[in-house]
Coordinates of C-alpha atoms in Angstrom, one line a residue:
X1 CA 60.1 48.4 -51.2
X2 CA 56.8 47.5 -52.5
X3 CA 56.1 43.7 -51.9
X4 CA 53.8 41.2 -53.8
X5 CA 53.2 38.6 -51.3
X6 CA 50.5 40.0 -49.3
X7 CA 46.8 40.8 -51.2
X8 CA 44.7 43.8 -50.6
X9 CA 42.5 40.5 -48.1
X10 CA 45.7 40.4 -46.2
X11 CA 46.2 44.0 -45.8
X12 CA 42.6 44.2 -44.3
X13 CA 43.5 41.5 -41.6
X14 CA 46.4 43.6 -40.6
X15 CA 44.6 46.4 -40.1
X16 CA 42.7 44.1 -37.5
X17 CA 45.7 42.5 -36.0
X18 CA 47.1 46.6 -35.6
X19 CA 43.7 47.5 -34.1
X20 CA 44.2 44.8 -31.6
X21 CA 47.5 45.1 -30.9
X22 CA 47.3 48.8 -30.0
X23 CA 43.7 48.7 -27.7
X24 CA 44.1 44.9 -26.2
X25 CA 48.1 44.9 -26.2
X26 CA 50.1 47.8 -25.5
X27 CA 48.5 49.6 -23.1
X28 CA 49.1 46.1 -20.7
X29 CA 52.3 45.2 -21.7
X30 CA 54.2 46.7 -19.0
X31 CA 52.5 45.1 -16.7
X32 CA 53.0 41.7 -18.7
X33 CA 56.8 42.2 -18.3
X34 CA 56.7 42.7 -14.8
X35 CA 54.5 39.9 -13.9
X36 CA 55.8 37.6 -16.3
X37 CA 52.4 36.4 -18.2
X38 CA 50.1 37.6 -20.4
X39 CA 46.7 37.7 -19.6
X40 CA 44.1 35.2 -20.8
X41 CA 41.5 37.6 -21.5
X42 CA 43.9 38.9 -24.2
X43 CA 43.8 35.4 -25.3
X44 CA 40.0 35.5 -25.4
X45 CA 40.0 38.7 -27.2
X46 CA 42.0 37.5 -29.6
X47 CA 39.9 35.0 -30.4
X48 CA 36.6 36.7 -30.6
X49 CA 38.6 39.4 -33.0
X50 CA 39.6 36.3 -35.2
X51 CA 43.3 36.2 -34.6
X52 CA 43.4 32.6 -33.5
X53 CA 43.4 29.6 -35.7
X54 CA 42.0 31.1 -38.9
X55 CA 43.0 28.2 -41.0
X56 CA 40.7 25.9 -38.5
X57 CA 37.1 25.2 -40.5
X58 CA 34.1 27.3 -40.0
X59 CA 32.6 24.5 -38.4
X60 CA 34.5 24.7 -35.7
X61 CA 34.9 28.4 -35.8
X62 CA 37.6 29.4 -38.1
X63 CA 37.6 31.2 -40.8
X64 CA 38.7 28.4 -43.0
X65 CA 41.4 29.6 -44.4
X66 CA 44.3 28.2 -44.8
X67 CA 46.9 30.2 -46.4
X68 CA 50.2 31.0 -43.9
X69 CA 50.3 34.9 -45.0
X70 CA 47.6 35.8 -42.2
X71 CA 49.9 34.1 -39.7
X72 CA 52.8 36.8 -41.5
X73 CA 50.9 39.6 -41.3
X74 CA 49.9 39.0 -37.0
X75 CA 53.7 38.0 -36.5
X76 CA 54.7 41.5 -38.7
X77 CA 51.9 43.5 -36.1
X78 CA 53.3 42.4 -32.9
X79 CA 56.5 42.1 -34.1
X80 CA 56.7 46.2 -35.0
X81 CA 54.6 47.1 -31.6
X82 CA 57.2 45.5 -30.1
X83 CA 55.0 42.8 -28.2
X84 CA 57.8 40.0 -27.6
X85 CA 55.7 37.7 -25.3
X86 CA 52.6 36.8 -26.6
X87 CA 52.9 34.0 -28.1
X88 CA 50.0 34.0 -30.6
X89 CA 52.4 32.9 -33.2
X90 CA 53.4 29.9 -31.1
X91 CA 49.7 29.0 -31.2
X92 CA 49.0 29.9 -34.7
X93 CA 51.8 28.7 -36.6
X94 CA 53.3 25.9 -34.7
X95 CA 50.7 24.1 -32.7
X96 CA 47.7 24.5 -35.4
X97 CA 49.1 22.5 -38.4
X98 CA 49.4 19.4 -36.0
X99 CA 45.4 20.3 -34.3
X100 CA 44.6 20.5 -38.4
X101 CA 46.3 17.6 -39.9
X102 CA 46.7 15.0 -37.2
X103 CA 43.2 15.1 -35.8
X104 CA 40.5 13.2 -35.6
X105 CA 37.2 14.0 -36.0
X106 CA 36.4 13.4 -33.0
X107 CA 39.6 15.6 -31.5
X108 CA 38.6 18.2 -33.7
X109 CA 35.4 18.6 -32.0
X110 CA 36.8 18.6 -28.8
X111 CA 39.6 21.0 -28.8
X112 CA 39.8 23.2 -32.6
X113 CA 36.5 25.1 -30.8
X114 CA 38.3 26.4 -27.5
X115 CA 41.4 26.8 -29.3
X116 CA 39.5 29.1 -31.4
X117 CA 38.1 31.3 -29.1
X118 CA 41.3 31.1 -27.2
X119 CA 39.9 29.5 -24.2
X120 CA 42.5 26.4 -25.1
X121 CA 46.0 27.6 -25.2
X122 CA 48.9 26.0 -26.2
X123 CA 52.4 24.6 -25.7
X124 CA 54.6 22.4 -27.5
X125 CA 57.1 20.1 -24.9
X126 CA 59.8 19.0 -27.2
X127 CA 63.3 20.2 -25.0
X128 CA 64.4 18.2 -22.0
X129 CA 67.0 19.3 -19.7
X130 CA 69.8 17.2 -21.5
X131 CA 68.1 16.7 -25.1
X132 CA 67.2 20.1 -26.8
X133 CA 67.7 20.3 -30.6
X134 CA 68.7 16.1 -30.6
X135 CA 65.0 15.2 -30.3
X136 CA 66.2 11.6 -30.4
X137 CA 67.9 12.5 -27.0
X138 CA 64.7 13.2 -25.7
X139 CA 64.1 10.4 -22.6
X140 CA 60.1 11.4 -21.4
X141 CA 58.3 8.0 -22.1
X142 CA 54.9 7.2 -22.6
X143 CA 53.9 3.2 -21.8
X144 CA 50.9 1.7 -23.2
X145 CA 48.8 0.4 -20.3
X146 CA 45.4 -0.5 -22.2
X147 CA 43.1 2.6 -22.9
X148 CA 46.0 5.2 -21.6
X149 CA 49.6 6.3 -21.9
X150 CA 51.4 6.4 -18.6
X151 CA 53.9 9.2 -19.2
X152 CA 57.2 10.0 -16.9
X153 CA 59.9 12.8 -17.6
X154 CA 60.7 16.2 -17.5
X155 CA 60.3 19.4 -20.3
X156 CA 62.2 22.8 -19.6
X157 CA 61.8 25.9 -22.0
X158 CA 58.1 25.6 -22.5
X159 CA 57.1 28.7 -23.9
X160 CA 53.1 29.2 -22.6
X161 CA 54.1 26.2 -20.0
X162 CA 52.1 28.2 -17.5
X163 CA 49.2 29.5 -19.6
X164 CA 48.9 26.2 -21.8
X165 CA 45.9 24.0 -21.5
X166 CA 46.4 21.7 -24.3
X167 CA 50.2 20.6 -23.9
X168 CA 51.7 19.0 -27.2
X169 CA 54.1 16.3 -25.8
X170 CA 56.4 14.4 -27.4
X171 CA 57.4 11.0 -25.8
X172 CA 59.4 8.0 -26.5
X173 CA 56.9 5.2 -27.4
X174 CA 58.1 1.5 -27.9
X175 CA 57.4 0.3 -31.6
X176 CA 56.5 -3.7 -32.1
X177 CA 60.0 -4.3 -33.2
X178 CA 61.1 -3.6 -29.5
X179 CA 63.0 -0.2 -30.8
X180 CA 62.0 2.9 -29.5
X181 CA 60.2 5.7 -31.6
X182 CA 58.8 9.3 -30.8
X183 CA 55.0 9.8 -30.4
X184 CA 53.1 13.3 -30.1
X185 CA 50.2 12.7 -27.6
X186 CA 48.2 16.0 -26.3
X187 CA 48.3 16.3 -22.3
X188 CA 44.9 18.7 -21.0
X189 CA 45.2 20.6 -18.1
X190 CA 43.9 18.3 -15.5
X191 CA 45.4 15.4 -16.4
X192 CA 46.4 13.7 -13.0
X193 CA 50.8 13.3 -12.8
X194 CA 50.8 16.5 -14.6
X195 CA 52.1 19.3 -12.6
X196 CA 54.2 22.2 -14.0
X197 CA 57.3 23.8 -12.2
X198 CA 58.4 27.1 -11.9
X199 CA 57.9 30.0 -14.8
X200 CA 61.7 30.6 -15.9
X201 CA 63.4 34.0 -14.9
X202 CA 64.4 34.7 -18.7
X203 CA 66.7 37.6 -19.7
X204 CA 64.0 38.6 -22.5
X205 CA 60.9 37.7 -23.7
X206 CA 59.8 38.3 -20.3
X207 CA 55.9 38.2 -20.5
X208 CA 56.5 35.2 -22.5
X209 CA 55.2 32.5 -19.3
X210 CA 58.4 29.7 -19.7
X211 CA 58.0 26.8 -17.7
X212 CA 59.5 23.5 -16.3
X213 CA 56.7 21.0 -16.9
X214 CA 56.6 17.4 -15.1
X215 CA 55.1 14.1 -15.6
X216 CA 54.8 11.2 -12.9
X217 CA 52.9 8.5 -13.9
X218 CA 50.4 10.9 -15.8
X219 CA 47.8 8.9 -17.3
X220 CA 46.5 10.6 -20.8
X221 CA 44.1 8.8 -22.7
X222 CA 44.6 6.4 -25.6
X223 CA 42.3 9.0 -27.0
X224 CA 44.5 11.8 -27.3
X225 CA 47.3 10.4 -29.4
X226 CA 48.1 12.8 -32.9
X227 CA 48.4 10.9 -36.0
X228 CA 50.0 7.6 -35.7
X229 CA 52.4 6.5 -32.4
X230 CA 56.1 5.8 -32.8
X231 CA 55.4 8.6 -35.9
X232 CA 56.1 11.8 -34.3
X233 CA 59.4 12.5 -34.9
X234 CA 58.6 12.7 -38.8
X235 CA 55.2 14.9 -37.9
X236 CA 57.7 17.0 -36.5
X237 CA 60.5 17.4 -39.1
X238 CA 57.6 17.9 -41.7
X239 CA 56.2 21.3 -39.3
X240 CA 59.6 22.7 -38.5
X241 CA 60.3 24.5 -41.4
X242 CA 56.7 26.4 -40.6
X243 CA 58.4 27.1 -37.3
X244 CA 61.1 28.5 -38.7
X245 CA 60.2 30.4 -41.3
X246 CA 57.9 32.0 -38.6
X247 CA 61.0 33.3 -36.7
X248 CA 62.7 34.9 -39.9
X249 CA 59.3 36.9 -40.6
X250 CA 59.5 38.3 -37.1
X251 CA 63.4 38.8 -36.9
X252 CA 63.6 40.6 -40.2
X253 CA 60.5 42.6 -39.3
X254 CA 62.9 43.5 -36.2
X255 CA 65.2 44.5 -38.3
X256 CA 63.1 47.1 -39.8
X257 CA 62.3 47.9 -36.3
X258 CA 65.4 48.2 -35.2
X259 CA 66.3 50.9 -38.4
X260 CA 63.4 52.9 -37.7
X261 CA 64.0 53.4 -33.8
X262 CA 67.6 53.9 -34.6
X263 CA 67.7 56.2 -37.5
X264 CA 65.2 58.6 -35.5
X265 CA 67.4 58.6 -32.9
X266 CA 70.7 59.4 -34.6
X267 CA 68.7 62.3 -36.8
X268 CA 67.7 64.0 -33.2
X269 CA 71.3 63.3 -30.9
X270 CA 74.4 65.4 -31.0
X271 CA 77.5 65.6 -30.9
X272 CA 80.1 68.0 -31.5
X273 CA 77.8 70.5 -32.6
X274 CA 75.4 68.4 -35.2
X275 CA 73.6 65.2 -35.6
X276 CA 75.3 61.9 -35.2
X277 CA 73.1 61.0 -38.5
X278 CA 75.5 63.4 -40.5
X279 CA 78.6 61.0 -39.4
X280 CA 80.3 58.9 -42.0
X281 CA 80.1 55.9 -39.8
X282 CA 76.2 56.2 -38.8
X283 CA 75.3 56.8 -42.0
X284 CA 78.0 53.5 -43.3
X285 CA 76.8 51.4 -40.5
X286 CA 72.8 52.0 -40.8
X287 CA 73.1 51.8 -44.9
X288 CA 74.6 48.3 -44.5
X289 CA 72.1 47.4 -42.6
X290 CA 69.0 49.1 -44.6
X291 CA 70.4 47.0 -48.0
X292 CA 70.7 44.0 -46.2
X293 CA 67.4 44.4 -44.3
X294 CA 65.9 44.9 -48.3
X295 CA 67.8 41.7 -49.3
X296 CA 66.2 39.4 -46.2
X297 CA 62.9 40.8 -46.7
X298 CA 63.2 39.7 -50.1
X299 CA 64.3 36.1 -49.7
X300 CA 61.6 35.8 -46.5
X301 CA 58.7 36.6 -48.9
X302 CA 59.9 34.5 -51.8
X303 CA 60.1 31.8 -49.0
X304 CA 56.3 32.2 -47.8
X305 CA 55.3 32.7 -50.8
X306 CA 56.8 29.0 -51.7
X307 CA 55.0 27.6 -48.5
X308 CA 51.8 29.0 -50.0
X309 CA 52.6 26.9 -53.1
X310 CA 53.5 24.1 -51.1
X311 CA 56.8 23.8 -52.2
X312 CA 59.1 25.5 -48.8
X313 CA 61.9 23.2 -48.9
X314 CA 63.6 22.5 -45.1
X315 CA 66.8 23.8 -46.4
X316 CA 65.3 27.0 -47.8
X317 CA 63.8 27.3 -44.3
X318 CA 66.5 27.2 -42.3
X319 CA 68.7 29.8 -44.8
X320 CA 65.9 32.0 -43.8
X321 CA 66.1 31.5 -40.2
X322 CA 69.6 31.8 -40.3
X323 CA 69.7 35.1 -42.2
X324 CA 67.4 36.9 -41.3
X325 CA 68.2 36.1 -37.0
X326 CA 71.7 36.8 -37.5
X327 CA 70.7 39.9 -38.8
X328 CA 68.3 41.1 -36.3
X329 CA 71.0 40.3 -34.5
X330 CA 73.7 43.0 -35.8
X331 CA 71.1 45.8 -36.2
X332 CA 69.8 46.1 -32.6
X333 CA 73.8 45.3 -31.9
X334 CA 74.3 48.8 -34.1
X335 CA 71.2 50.2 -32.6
X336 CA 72.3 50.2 -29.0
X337 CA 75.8 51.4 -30.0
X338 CA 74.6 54.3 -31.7
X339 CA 72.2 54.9 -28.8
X340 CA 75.1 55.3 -26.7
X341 CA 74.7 55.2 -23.1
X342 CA 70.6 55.4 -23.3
X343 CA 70.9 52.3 -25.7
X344 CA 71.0 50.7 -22.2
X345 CA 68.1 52.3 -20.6
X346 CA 65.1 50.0 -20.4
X347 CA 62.8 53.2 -20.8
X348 CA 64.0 53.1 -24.3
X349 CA 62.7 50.6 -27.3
X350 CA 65.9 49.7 -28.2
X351 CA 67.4 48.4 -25.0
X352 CA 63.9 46.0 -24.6
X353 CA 64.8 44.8 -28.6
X354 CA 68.1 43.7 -27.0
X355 CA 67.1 41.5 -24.7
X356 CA 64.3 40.2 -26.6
X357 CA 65.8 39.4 -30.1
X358 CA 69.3 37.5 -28.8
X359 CA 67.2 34.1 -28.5
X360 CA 65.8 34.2 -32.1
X361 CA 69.2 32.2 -32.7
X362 CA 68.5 29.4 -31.0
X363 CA 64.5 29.4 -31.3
X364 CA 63.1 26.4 -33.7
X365 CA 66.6 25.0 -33.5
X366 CA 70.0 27.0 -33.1
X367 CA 71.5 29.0 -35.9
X368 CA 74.3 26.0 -35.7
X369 CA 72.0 23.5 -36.8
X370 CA 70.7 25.4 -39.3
X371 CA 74.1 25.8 -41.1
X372 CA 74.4 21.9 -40.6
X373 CA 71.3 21.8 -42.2
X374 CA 72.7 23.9 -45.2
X375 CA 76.1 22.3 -45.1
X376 CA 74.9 19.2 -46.0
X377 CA 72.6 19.8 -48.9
X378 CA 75.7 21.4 -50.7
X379 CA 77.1 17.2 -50.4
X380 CA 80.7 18.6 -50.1
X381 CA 82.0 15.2 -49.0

C-alpha cells in the first residue's frame, strides 16, 4: 500500500541506511551471532555515514534534525535485512531523547560528540533481577556524598551492557522529605565500582551483547546527573512511549518480513504433486495475515506520524506495541509451520526470525502491561 508518512528526504536516508546495512552489516553478521557482539567499528561506521544521533545539533555533529521518521526508516532497514542485534535503535531512539532534553550544556559537549560518531555507545540500566517492568521495585541506590553519587546494586538484561560506554542508570535517590524517588545519573566506562558481569546466553537476538552490570560503592560525579534528581521516574514514563512505538515499527516490518520469506517459499515447495501456495489453508492462513499486516502498518504510521506532531498519546503507544508484536508473533508462528521441517533449520531466514522476534513481547514493557495500560483508559470500574 502506498504510505504518506515518509517524504521523498526520508526515502533518500533509507537508501543510505540500505547501503550500509548491506556493505557494513550483512556480510559480518554471522560472525556477530556466533561471537555474541557486534563490532565497534560498525558502530564507527555508522556514525561517520550519519546513522547515529541525527536529531543531535550540528554543533556537536548531527544533523539537527529532529523528526522520529529517520529513526523509522533505520529500524525498517535492519529490520528487513534481518539484522536483530545491533542495537542502533536502542541508541537512537531511546537513549538520545534523554542526551537531547536532559543535558546540560556542558554534558552536551562532553558526550553528544562521541555519541555521534559512535565512539560513545549506549545502554539504558532500568531492570533488576527482582524489579523489571515495576520500576518502583527497582532497589540500586545512589547516596549523595558531596560532589558524587555513591551507587550500589545490580542491572540484568542490559542490552549493549558489554559494548556500552555511557550507561544510563536509574537509581533510588532520597528526596528532602525523607521518601525515596528515582534519579537517572549517566555511569562512563571507567568509573571505579563499575564492573559488568557476564554477556547473557540469550535464545535470540544473539549478537545483541546482554549483560549483568554491577555497582559497589561506584562513585559518579555530581556532574553527571540528567535533569533534576528524585525526577527520573517521570523522565522515563514521558520517553517510553518513543520506546515503544520503536518496537511496533520493527515488529510489523517483521511481519512483512515474515510474508515475504514465507509466501516465496510456499510458491516453490510441493506437495502432492503441486505447490503448497495453491492450498486452501496457505493461501487462508497467509491472507489473514497480509490484511492484518496492512491494518498494523496503518495504525503504526498514523502513530508516528502523531509523535511528529507531538501529540503520541501513552495509550496509543502501547496499542501499537501490543498489536503489531503479537502479530509478528503469529506470522513467523505461520511462517515456520508452513516451512515445515526446514522452518527449523537455522540455515533458513525464517527459523533466525523465530528466535529473534518472540521477545518483542516483553521489550519496553510486556504485552501484559500494555493491555493494563489500555484497560484502564477505557475507566470500566
Amino acid at each position: 500500500m502506498q504510505r504518506s508518512v515518509f517524504t521523498p528526504d526520508h526515502e533518500e536516508y533509507r537508501r543510505l541506511a540500505r547501503t550500509f546495512v548491506e556493505k557494513e552489516c550483512l556480510p559480518h553478521n554471522e560472525r556477530w551471532e556466533a561471537e555474541g557482539i557486534v563490532d565497534r567499528a560498525a558502530w564507527l561506521r555508522a556514525g561517520e555515514v550519519g546513522l547515529l544521533g541525527p536529531a543531535v545539533p550540528e554543533q556537536y555533529g548531527g544533523a539537527g534534525i529532529d523528526d522520529p521518521r529517520y529513526g523509522a526508516v533505520v529500524a525498517e532497514e535492519f529490520a528487513t535485512a534481518g539484522i536483530g542485534g545491533f542495537a542502533i535503535q536502542l541508541h537512537n531512539d531511546l537513549i538520545g531523547p534523554y542526551l537531547l532534553e536532559l543535558t546540560t550544556d556542558e554534558q552536551k559537549a562532553r558526550w553528544l560528540p562521541g555519541y555521534v560518531r559512535g565512539e560513545l555507545i549506549t545502554a539504558i540500566a532500568m531492570t533488576e533481577p527482582v524489579a523489571g517492568s515495576d520500576l518502583r521495585g527497582m532497589r540500586t541506590t545512589a547516596v549523595r556524598d558531596g560532589d558524587h553519587y555513591v551507587v550500589n546494586g545490580s542491572k540484568t538484561f542490559i542490552s549493549n551492557g558489554i559494548l556500552a560506554d555511557l550507561v544510563v542508570l536509574c537509581a533510588k535517590t532520597t528526596r528532602a522529605d525523607g521518601e525515596q524517588g528515582i534519579s537517572l545519573i549517566v555511569v562512563e566506562r571507567d568509573t571505579p565500582g563499575f564492573e559488568r558481569g557476564r554477556r547473557l546466553d540469550k535464545v535470540g537476538a544473539r549478537s545483541q551483547d546482554t549483560a549483568e552490570l554491577f555497582f559497589t560503592d561506584a562513585r559518579v560525579p555530581v556532574a553527571n546527573l540528567l535533569g533534576e534528581e528524585n525526577e527520573g521516574l517521570h523522565y522515563l514514563m514521558r520517553n517510553l512511549a518513543t520506546e515503544r512505538l520503536s518496537i511496533a515499527v520493527s515488529s510489523v516490518q517483521n511481519v512483512f518480513r515474515a510474508l515475504e520469506l514465507t509466501t516465496a517459499y510456499v510458491r516453490e515447495r510441493k506437495a502432492f504433486g503441486k505447490p503448497i501456495g495453491s492450498f486452501q489453508n496457505t493461501r487462508f492462513v497467509l491472507a489473514d495475515l497480509q490484511a492484518r499486516a496492512w491494518m498494523a502498518r496503518s495504525f503504526v504510521d498514523a502513530c508516528l506520524a502523531a509523535l511528529v506532531a507531538g501529540e503520541l498519546t501513552g495509550v496509543e503507544a502501547a496499542a501499537a506495541k501490543l498489536c503489531a508484536t503479537e502479530l509478528e508473533d503469529a506470522a513467523v508462528d505461520a511462517g515456520v509451520q508452513l516451512h515445515g521441517g526446514y522452518g527449523w533449520m537455522n540455515e533458513y531466514p525464517i527459523a533466525r526470525m523465530y528466535r529473534d522476534s518472540r521477545i518483542s513481547r516483553i521489550l519496553g514493557g510486556s504485552n501484559e502491561i500494555m493491555k493494563e495500560i489500555i484497560g484502564r483508559s477505557m475507566q470500566l470500574g
